[in-house]
Structures are given as structure tokens and as C-alpha cells.
XYZ file of C-alpha atoms in Angstrom:
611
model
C -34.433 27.446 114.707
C -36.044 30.522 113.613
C -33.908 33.155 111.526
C -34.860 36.905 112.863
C -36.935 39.122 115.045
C -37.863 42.350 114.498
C -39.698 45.307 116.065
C -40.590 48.017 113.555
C -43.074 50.686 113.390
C -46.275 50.844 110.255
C -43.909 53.662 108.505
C -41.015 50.677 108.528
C -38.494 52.501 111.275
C -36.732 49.280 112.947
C -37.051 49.890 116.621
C -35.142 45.875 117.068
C -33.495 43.548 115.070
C -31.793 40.056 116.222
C -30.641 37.522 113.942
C -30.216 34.265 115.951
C -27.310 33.181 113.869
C -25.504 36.421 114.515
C -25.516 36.811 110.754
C -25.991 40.287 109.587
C -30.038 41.337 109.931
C -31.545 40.771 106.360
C -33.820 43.748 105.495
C -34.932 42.233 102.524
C -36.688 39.580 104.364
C -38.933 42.448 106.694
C -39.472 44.636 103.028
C -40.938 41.363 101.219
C -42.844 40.721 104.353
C -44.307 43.941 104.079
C -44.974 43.893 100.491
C -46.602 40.323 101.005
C -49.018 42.044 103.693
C -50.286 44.722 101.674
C -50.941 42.641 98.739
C -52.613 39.763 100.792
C -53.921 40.284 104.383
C -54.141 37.756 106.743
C -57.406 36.462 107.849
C -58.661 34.259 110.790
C -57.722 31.333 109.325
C -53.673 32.384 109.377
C -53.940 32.482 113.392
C -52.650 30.953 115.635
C -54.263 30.736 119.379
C -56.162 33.656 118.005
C -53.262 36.314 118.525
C -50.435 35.181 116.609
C -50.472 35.902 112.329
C -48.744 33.420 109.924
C -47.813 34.901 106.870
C -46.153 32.555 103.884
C -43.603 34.985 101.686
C -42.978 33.432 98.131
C -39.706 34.060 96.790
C -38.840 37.634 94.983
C -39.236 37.185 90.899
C -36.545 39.867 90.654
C -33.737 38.526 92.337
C -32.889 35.008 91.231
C -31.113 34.004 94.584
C -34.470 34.466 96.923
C -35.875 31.851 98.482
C -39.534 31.692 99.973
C -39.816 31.778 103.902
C -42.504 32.210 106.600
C -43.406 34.837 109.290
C -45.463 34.501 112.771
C -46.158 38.247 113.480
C -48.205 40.205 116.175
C -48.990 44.064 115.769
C -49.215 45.945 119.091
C -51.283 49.157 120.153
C -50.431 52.120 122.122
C -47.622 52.471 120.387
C -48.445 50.418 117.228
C -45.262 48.243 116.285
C -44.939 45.128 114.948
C -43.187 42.090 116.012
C -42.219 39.943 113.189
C -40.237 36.950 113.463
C -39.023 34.597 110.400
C -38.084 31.246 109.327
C -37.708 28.573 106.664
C -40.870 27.111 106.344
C -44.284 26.071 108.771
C -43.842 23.324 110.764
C -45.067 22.345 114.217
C -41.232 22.696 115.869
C -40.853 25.788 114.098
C -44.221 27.141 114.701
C -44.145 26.705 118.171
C -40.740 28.132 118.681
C -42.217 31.309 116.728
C -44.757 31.378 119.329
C -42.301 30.890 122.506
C -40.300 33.338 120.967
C -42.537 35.944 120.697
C -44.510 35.308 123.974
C -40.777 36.083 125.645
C -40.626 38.967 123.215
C -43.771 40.865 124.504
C -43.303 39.838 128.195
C -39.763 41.744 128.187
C -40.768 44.281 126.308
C -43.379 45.616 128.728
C -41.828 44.254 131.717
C -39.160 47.023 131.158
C -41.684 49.586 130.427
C -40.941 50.177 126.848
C -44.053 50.983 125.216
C -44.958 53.544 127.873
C -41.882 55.366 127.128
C -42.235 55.309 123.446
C -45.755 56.789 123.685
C -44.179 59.620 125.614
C -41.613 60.193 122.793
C -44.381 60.391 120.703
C -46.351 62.353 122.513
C -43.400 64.821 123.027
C -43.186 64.668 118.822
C -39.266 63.275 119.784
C -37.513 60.481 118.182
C -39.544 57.214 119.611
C -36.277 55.884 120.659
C -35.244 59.085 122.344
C -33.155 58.392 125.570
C -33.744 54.425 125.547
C -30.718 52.910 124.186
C -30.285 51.490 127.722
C -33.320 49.851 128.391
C -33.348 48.199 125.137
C -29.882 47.556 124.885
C -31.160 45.227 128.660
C -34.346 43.862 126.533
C -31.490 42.722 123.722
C -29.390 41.651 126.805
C -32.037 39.653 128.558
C -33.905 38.283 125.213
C -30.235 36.604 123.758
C -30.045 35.172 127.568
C -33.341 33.532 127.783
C -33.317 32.027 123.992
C -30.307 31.016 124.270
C -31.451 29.066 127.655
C -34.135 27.419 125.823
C -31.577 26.522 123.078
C -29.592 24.602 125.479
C -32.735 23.343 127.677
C -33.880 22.195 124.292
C -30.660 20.288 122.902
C -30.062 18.958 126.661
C -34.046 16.941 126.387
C -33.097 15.794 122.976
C -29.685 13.949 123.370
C -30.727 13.021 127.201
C -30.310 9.248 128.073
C -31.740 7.729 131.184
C -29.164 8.068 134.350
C -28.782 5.521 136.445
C -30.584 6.694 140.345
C -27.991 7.194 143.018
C -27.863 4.397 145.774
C -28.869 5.563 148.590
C -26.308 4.111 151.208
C -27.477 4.005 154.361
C -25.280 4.333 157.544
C -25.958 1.506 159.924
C -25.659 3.086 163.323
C -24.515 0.644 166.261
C -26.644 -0.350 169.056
C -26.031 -1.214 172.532
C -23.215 1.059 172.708
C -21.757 1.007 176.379
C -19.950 3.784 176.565
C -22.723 6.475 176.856
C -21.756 9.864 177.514
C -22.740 11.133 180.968
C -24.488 14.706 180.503
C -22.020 17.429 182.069
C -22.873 20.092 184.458
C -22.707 23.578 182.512
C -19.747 25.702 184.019
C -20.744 29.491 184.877
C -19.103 32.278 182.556
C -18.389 32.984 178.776
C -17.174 35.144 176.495
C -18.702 38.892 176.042
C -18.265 41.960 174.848
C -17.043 44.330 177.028
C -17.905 47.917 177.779
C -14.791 48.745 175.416
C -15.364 46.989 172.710
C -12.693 43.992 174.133
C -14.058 40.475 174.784
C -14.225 39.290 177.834
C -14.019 35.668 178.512
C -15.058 34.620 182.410
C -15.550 31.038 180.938
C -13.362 28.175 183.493
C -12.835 26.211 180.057
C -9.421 26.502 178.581
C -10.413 29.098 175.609
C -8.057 26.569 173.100
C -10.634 23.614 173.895
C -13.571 25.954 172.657
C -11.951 26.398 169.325
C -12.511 24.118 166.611
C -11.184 26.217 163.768
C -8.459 23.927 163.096
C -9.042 20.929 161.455
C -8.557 17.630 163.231
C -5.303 16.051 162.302
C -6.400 12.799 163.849
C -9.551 12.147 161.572
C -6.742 12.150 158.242
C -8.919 12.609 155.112
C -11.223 10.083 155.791
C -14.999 10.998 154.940
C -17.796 10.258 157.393
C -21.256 9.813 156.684
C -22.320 13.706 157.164
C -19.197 14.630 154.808
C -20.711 12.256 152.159
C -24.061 13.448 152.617
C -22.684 16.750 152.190
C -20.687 16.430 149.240
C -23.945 14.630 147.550
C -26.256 17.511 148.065
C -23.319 20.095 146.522
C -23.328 17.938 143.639
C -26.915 18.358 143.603
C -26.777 22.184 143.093
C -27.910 23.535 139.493
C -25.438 26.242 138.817
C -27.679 27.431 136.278
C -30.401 28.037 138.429
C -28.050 31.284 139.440
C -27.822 33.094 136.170
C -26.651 32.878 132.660
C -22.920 33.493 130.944
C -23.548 35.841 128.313
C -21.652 36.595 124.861
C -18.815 38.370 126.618
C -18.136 35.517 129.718
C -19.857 37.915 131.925
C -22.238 35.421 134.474
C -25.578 37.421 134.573
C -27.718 37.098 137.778
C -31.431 36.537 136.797
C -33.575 39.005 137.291
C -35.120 37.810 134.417
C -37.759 35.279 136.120
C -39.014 37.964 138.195
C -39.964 40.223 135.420
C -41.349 37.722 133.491
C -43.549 36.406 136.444
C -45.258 39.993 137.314
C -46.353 39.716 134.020
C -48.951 37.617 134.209
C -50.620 39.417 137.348
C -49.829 42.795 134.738
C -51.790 40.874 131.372
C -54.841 39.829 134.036
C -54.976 43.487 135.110
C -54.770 44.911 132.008
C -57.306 42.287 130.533
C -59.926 43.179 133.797
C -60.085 46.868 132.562
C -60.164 46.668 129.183
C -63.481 44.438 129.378
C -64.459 47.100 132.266
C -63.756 49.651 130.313
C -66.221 48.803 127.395
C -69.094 46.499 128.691
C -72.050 48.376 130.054
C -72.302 50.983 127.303
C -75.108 52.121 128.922
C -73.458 53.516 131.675
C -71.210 55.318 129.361
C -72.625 58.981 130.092
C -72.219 58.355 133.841
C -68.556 57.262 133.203
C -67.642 60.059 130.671
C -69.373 62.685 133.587
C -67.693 61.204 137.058
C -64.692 59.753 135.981
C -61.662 61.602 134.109
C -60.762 64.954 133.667
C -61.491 66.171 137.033
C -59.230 68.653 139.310
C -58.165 66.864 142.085
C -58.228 68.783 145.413
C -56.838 67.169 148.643
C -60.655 66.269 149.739
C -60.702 64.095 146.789
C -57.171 62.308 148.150
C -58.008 62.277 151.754
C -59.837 58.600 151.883
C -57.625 57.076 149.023
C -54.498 58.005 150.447
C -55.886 56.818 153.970
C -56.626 53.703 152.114
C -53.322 53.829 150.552
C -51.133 54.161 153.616
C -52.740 51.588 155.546
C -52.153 48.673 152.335
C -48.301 49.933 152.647
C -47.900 50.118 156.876
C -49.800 46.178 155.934
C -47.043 45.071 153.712
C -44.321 45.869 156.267
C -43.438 49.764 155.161
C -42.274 51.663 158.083
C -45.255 54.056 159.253
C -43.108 57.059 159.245
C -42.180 55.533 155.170
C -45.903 55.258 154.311
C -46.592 58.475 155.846
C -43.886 60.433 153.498
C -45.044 58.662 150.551
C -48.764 59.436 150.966
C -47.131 63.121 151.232
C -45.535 62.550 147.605
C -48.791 61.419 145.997
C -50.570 64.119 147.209
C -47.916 67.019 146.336
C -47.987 65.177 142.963
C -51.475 65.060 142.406
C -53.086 68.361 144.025
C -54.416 70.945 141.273
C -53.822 68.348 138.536
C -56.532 66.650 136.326
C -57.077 62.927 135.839
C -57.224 61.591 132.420
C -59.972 60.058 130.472
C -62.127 57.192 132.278
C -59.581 57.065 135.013
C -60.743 57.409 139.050
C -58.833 59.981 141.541
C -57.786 56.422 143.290
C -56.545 54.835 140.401
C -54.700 58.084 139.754
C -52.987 58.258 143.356
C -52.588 54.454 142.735
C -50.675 55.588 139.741
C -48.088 58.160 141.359
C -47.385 55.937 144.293
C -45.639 53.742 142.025
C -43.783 56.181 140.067
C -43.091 57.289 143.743
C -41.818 54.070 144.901
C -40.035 53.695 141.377
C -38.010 56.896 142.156
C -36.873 55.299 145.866
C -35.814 52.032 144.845
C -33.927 52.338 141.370
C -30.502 52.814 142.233
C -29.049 56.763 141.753
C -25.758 55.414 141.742
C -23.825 52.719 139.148
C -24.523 49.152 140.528
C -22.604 47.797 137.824
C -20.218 45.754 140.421
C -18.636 43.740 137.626
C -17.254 46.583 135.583
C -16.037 48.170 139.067
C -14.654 44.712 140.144
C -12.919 44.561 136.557
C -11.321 48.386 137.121
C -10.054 48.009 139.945
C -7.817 44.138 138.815
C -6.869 46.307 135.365
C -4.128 48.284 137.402
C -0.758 46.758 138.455
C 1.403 47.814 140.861
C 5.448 48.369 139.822
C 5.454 44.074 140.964
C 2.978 43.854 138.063
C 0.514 42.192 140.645
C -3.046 43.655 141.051
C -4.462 44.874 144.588
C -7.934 42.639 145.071
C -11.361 44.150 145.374
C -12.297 43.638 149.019
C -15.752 43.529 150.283
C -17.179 43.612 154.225
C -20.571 42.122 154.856
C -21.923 43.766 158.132
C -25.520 43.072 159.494
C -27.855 42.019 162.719
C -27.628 38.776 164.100
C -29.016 35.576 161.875
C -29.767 37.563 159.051
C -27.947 35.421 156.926
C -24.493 36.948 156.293
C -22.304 34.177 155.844
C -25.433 32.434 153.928
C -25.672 35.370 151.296
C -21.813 35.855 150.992
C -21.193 32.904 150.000
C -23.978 33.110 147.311
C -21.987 36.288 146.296
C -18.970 34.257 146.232
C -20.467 31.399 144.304
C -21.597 33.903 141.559
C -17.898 35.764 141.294
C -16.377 31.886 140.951
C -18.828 31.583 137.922
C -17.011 34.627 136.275
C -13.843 33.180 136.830
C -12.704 35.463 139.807
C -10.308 34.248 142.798
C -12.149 34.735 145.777
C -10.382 34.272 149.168
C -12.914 33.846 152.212
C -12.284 35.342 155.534
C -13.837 34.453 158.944
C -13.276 38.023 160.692
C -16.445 37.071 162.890
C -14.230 36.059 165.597
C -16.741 36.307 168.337
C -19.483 34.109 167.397
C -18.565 30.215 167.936
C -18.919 27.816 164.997
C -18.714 31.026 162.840
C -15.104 29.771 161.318
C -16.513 26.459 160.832
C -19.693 27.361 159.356
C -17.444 29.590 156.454
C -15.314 26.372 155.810
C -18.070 24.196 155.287
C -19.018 26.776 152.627
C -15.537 26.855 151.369
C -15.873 23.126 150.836
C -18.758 23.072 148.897
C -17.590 26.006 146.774
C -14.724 24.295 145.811
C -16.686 21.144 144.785
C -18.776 23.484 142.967
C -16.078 24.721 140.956
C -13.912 21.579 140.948
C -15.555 17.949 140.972
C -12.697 16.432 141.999
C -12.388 18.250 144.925
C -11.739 16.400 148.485
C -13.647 17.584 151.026
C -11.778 18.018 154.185
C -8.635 18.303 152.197
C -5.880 20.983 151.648
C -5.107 22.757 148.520
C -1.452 23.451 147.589
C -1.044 26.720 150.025
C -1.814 24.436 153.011
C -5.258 26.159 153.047
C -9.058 25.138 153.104
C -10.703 24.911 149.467
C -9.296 24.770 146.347
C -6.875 26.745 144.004
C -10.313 29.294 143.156
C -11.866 29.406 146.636
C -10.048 29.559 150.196
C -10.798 30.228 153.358
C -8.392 32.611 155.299
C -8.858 31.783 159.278
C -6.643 33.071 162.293
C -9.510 31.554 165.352
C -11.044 33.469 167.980
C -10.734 36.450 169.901
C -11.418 40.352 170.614
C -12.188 42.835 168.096
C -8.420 43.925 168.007
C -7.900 40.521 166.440
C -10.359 41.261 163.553
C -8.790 43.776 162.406
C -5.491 42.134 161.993
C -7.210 39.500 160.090
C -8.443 41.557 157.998
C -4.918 43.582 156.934
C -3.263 40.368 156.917
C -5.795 38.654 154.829
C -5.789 41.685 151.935
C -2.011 41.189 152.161
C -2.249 37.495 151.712
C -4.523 37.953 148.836
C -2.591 40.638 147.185
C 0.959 37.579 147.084
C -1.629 34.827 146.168
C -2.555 36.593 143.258
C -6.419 36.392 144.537
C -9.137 38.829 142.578
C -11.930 38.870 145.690
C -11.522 39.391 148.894
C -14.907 38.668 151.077
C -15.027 39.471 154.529
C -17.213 37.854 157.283
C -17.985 40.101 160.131
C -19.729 39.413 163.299
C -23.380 39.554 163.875
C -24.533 43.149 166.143
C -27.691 44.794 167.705
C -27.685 47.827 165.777
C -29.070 49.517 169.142
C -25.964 48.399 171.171
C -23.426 51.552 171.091
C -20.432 48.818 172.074
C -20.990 46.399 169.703
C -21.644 49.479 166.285
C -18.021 51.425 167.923
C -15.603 49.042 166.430
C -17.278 48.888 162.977
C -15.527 52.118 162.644
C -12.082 51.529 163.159
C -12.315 48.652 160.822
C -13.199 49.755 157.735
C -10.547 52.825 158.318
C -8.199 50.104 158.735
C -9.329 47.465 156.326
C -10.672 49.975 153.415
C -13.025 47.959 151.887
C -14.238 48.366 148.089
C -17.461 47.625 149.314
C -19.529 47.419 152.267
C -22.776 45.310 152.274
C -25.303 45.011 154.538
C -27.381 42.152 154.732
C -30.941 42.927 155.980
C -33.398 40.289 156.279
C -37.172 41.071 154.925
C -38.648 40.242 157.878
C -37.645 42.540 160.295
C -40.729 45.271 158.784
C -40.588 48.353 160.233
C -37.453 47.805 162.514
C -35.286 48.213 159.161
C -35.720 51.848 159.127
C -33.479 52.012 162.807
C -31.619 49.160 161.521
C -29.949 50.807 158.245
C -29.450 54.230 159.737
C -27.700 52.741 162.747
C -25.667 50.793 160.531
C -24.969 53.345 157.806
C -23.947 56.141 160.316
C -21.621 53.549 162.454
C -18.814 54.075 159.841
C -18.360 57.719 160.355
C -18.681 60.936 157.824
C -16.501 59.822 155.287
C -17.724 56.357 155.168
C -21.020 54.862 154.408
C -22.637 51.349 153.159
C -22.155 50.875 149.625
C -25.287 48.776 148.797
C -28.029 46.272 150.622
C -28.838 42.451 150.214
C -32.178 41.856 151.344
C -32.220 37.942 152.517
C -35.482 36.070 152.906
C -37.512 37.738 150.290
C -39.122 34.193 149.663
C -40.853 33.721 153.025
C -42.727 37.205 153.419
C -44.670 37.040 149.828
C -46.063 40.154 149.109
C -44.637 41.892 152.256
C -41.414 43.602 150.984
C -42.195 46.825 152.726
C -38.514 46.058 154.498
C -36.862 47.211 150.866
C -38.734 50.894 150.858
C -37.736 51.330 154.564
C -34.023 50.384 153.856
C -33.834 52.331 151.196
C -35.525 55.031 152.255
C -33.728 55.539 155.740
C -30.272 55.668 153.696
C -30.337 56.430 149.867
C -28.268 53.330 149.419
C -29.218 51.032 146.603
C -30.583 47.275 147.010
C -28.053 44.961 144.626
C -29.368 41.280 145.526
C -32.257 39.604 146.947
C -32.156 36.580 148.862
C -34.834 33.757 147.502
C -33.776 30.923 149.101
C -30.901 28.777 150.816
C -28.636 27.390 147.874
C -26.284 29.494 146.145
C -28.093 29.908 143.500
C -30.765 31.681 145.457
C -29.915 35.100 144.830
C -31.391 37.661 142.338
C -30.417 41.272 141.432
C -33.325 43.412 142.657
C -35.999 44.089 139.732
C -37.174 47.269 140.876
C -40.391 46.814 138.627
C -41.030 43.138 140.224
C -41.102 44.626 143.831
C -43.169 47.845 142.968
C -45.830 45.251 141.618
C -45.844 43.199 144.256
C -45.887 46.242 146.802
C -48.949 47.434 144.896
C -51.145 44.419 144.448
């Protein structure tokens, strides 16, 4: 294990310090380091991979207690800092930790746009660390995460044993079976919404036979094949793929990953035009002549922003987006000058990201633990605690129930009761579809868990996770699910309430009326509204319908964008969202397990928007 890291500048001002065995940070260690370098530079022989310096640091003669250690250390341009990191002595374990470490190190630190800032400071003759105590306080935040990660990752691959395979038991299904269903003739009618918002059912089945939200007191507790299937492939789920708990017991969504993979497509760019920018010295007059320092005009934006536009309407921005954009650059760039050995298109290139940038980072706190954590600090004169209620509103298979229950699975892993309810009372299978959920959440949080069987409240789930159901029925009835089931969780002492809503065309007046009523009734914490990134340049109508059904003094709160894994680069559905409403993007949907959801990393998705 290595012993420190720290960022400092030539003139020794610590920028970052982190001692990995949360001792306090021992300056004496950087100062002898720094003594050691100006006495005996390092030459191409103390590399390593021909970017990383190794620096042996003998023990001080003046204080009798010193001990000799070693440093791996890379020195940055543009600003010029150093990045030191220490430890006991050179070995290949050691040495390559060093290297990991550091790797991370630089990643994070320009993934989050550090050294850009700094420069400005500079620039500006301010303090360098003027105004960034936040976005290093998240590179301290994210760096602890991810080594601690590899800490356990590391300890976990040296005290593994082999594991036994699971058998895999095969159901035997029996042939010959005599009694084969005869197909049934399909009986005219069903249930619909009405012109007033009521269901109507003109279905000739018994409305009782159609529901299936109660379990089936006949089966007992017995488990059938599909229940055992199921409750294999919940114990197959890596909770750890969701996040990591940090210092405090917070559970911290990774958005980590996602900055760390757009660096690599970030080092191959930067790479390209640095070896661009100084082979063919020949051509250096022409370069110093047509490119840099030139007034741009708006002829000089007319076929890049043409250009421009047409890459965004490609990646599923909204025309009527792309068009207001392309406005920005323009209003941005008219009458100013480009800098040195930069185009007018890498310029505009430039300010549509700082453009996009400004859309998608939240203006608003997104901090939903802290508000979660509020709201459960105040008692009422019972000394009980009134529970943070959510609704999760969006189109039809979008993935609603899907991406609340990932919401739910990541409140469980910060210890929160979370009570379930099926207020989607239209859609059939809806109920069951939640308590299958339910029952893999509570295996999730509680191995022992039966599936199919009560806990002690008579309920679906467990003592941490339970599903509040009342069947079927008109949109009068979801309300009064809804009241009861914030009452409910209020006496059960539950932290979370997470309300399922039906599926609705955001184009249908009937179906967006009741949406009203409800959240006047229910009052909500939080309304979410799951989009899905597919849906391109229908997300504009899609949010505004949405975000206006509610009334003045209501809105949506923020957006989870589902699907993000099966578009690739095409995330134009975000800027459109976002755009159309103001409201902020929280998660992102990248995949179908609970652990598949990431908090949005605004820089990830400008990249990728912009490639």
C-alpha cells in the first residue's frame, strides 16, 4: 500500500493531499522529495513506461527518527503541478500500485475539468484554487471511492478459494399430457379509459377473474421451477456493480466509470493534435497566417454551424434544439477572435460544448440524499417522521417500474425503508410485475428471504422492502391508494415512499387530466419522469406535455433517461428533455439489473454528443 498523494505546484503550494491511512499528511516527506530533486534529477533510466519518475529519498541526517522512502511522480503542463505519490520502498506490487494510482489520479483530474479552470485562475492572476473547493472536494470524493474499490477487488483475488459451480437442475417436463387445453374464443370488450378520465370496462369476464394481484392461497409457499430460477438470477446480482458506500455510509451511484471511459477518446484527441500541431514545420507560416487570431464574422460560421446542426439533428437532438443551439454559438462567437493555431470550426466546436454544458448541468440542488435525510430529521408531536414520497410518471414501456425499482434498490443500500406502491391500476400484470420486484429486492437485501412469502405485516417483501397493493380500477381508485399508502407508511415507520403510476400518451388530453388531481392530492416530494433515449426528437412534446400536466404550481422535479445503452452515441433525447423544461437529468438507465443506473455525468454525455 502506498503512503500519500499529492498535487502541488513548482513554488510548493499543495493543491491535494491524501494519506491512504487517514494519518495526518506528512509534509516532511513532499519537502525531502523536493530537496532530493534539486540535488539529483531524474534521468531516463528512473522511468517507468516512459512517463512515470521514480525517485529514491534517503533518510534526513538531521532528524534521527527519518527513514528513507520512494516516490513515483509525474509533472503536468498547462498548469504545471506535480503529482507525487510515496511509499516504503521499490518493489513490483508497490510500483505498480504507484502507477494505477496515479493513472486514476490524472484521469479524474481532467475528467472534471480541473486544469482548465486553474489556468483561468491564473490567467485572471486569482488564487489557482479560486472557486473550486467543490469540484475537488468530488475528485477527493471519487479518488477515496475508486482506491478503495481496488483495495477490496485486490484483498477479495488474494484470499479467493475456488467455489464449487452451481448444479444446474433441470425441470423434467411431462409428456403425453392428455389434458390439453382447448384454445378459447376471445370475448368482445375491455377495459378503457373513458372520455372522463373513469375506466370503462365493457369486458363479459367477471372483472375479479382478471385480477391476479392477490396471491394464490392454494399454491402455499411452495417454489416452482420459474420461482427458483428467479431467486438464482437475484442471487446473481453484483450489488457493487451499483455504486460504492463511502466514509460517511452514504451509497454513491457511479458516475465514476463514465468519466473515466471518455477519457481515453479525450487522451487520443489530445495526442492527434499535439503531433498535428508540430509535424510539418514547413507549413508553419501558412498555419501562423490562416489559422488563429482571426475575427470571426457570421460568413465564417455559416458552413460550420450548417455542419454542426446537422451532426446534432443526427444524434437524435430535436431540430428546433439544434437550431437554438447553432443560434448560441454564433451569438457567442460573432466579432470575437480565435486563438493561436486554432480553426473558426474548432472554435464553434468549442462553444457548442460550453453551450451544451450550460443546458445539461443541473441549476438546481440534485443532492436527493441530503433532501431525503431533511425531510426524516423532523418528527411530528408522535415523534414519528412523515416519509419522502416520490411519483414516477412517463409514456408507455419506457421502463417505469424497471427504473424505480433500480431507485429503490439504491435507497435499500443506504439503509432506507422503502414501501412500493402499484398505483398503475389500469395496466394488467402491472401489480404483479412490482411484486416480482419486491421479491427480488428483498432477497437482495435479505438472503434468507422466501420468495412468495409474507413478512410480519401480512405484506409482500421483507421488513426493508414492501409492496403496498389495493388491485384494479379507475383513476379515482389511484388516488386513494396513494393517501392511504403515505398513511400506511407514515404508522409503519417507512423512510421511502415510491409510487408506480400508469403508463400515458402524452398527446391524449384524457389520459394527462388526472395527473393533476393526483399530485394535489398525493403531494409528492418528488416527481420523476422516466423518458426513454430512444424516442429522439418526440422528447421535446413529450416533457412539455408532461411537465405542464401538473398545473402552475406544480412541475417535474427531475428526469431518468432509460435505455442510454442501446442508442450509443445518440443521446440527443437528454438536450431535448432538458431543453423543453429546465428540469435536471438525475439517473441514466444502462441496462436491465438494478444495478444499471448511473447519475448523469454531464461531461460524459457532452463528449459523446460531440464526437
Amino acid at each position: 500500500m502506498f503512503e500519500q498523494l499529492a498535487i502541488f505546484t513548482p513554488q510548493g503550494q499543495v493543491v491535494y493531499q491524501f494519506n491512504c491511512a487517514g494519518k495526518k499528511f506528512a509534509e516532511t516527506q513532499i519537502n525531502s522529495f523536493l530537496n532530493r530533486l534539486l540535488i539529483s534529477p531524474v534521468t531516463n533510466n528512473d522511468t517507468i513506461n516512459g512517463k512515470y519518475s521514480i525517485l529514491n529519498v534517503g533518510p534526513d541526517t538531521n532528524k534521527p527518527n527519518s527513514r528513507s522512502f520512494c516516490t513515483m511522480f509525474y509533472v503536468a503542463k498547462q498548469p504545471d503541478l506535480y503529482f507525487v505519490i510515496t511509499y516504503a520502498e521499490q518493489s513490483l506490487q508497490l510500483n505498480q500500485e504507484a502507477e494505477d494510482t496515479l493513472n486514476l489520479a490524472l484521469a479524474l483530474w481532467e475528467s472534471l475539468d480541473i486544469p482548465y479552470n486553474i489556468s483561468e485562475n491564473i490567467k485572471s492572476q486569482q488564487d489557482i484554487l479560486n472557486d473550486l473547493d467543490d469540484v475537488v472536494g468530488k475528485f477527493d470524493k471519487y479518488l477515496r471511492t475508486k482506491y478503495e474499490e481496488s483495495v477490496r477487488y485486490s484483498i477479495s483475488n488474494s484470499n479467493s478459494s475456488e467455489n464449487l459451480p452451481l448444479n444446474n437442475t433441470k425441470t423434467n417436463q411431462q409428456s403425453g399430457n392428455k389434458n390439453k387445453k382447448q384454445p378459447q374464443k376471445s370475448t368482445a370488450g375491455g377495459r378503457k379509459w373513458g372520455r372522463d378520465g373513469i375506466m370503462e370496462d365493457n369486458s363479459a369476464y367477471d372483472s375479479a377473474a382478471l385480477d391476479f394481484s392477490s396471491a394464490d392461497k392454494k399454491k402455499g409457499n411452495t417454489l416452482s421451477a420459474r420461482q427458483l430460477q428467479q431467486q438464482q438470477e437475484v442471487a446473481n446480482v453484483d450489488k457493487d456493480a451499483l455504486g460504492n458506500r463511502t466514509a460517511n455510509g452514504e451509497f454513491l451511484i457511479k458516475e465514476i466509470d463514465d468519466l473515466l471511459s471518455t477519457q481515453k477518446d479525450t487522451h487520443a484527441n489530445n495526442d492527434n493534435k499535439s503531433s498535428n500541431k508540430y509535424t510539418d514545420k514547413a507549413f508553419g507560416f501558412l498555419q501562423r497566417k490562416f489559422l488563429g487570431n482571426k475575427t470571426i464574422d457570421t460568413n465564417d460560421l455559416e458552413s460550420v454551424l450548417d455542419k454542426l446542426r446537422q451532426k446534432l439533428v443526427s444524434k437524435n437532438v430535436a431540430p428546433e434544439v439544434a437550431d437554438y443551439l447553432t443560434e448560441q454559438v454564433s451569438r457567442d462567437l460573432v466579432g470575437s477572435k480565435t486563438a493561436n493555431w486554432t480553426s473558426v470550426e474548432n472554435t464553434a466546436r468549442e462553444s457548442l460544448s460550453r453551450t451544451l454544458t450550460k443546458i445539461l448541468t443541473p441549476g438546481v440542488s440534485v443532492d436527493l440524499l441530503h433532501d431525503i435525510q431533511g425531510k426524516l430529521s423532523h418528527k411530528d408531536k408522535d415523534g414519528k417522521k412523515q416519509p419522502y414520497v416520490f411519483s414516477v410518471v412517463g409514456v408507455n414501456g419506457v421502463g417505469k417500474s424497471t427504473n424505480l425499482s433500480k431507485l429503490a434498490f439504491w435507497l435499500l443500500q443506504n439503509k432506507l425503508k422503502v414501501l412500493i406502491v402499484a398505483c398503475d391500476t389500469f395496466r394488467s400484470g402491472a401489480v404483479e410485475q412490482l411484486r416480482v420486484h419486491v421479491e427480488n429486492l428483498a432477497q437482495l437485501t435479505d438472503e434468507s428471504h422466501v420468495r412468495g412469502s409474507k413478512n410480519r405485516r401480512g405484506k409482500s417483501g421483507n421488513d426493508s422492502v414492501e409492496l403496498f397493493e389495493a388491485g384494479y380500477g379507475g383513476s379515482d381508485l389511484v388516488t386513494k391508494i396513494a393517501k392511504q399508502a403515505i398513511k400506511y407508511a407514515h404508522d409503519q415507520d417507512f423512510d421511502i415512499v415510491l409510487m408506480d403510476t400508469a403508463g400515458r400518451r402524452h398527446n391524449d388530453p384524457t389520459l394527462m387530466s388526472p395527473l393533476k388531481a393526483f399530485a394535489e392530492q398525493a403531494k409528492p416530494d418528488k416527481i420523476i419522469m422516466v423518458g426513454e433515449a430512444l424516442v429522439g426528437t418526440d422528447s421535446v412534446q413529450q416533457a412539455k406535455n408532461f411537465n405542464d400536466a401538473f398545473g402552475k404550481v406544480r412541475n417535474l422535479d427531475f428526469f431518468i433517461i432509460s435505455k442510454c445503452d442501446t442508442v450509443g452515441e445518440m443521446l440527443g433525447t437528454m438536450v431535448n428533455m432538458v431543453y423543453a423544461t429546465g428540469i435536471p437529468i438525475l439517473f441514466v438507465g444502462v441496462g436491465q439489473t438494478y444495478t444499471d443506473l448511473r447519475t448523469l455525468s454531464v461531461s460524459w454525455a457532452v463528449n459523446t454528443l460531440m464526437s
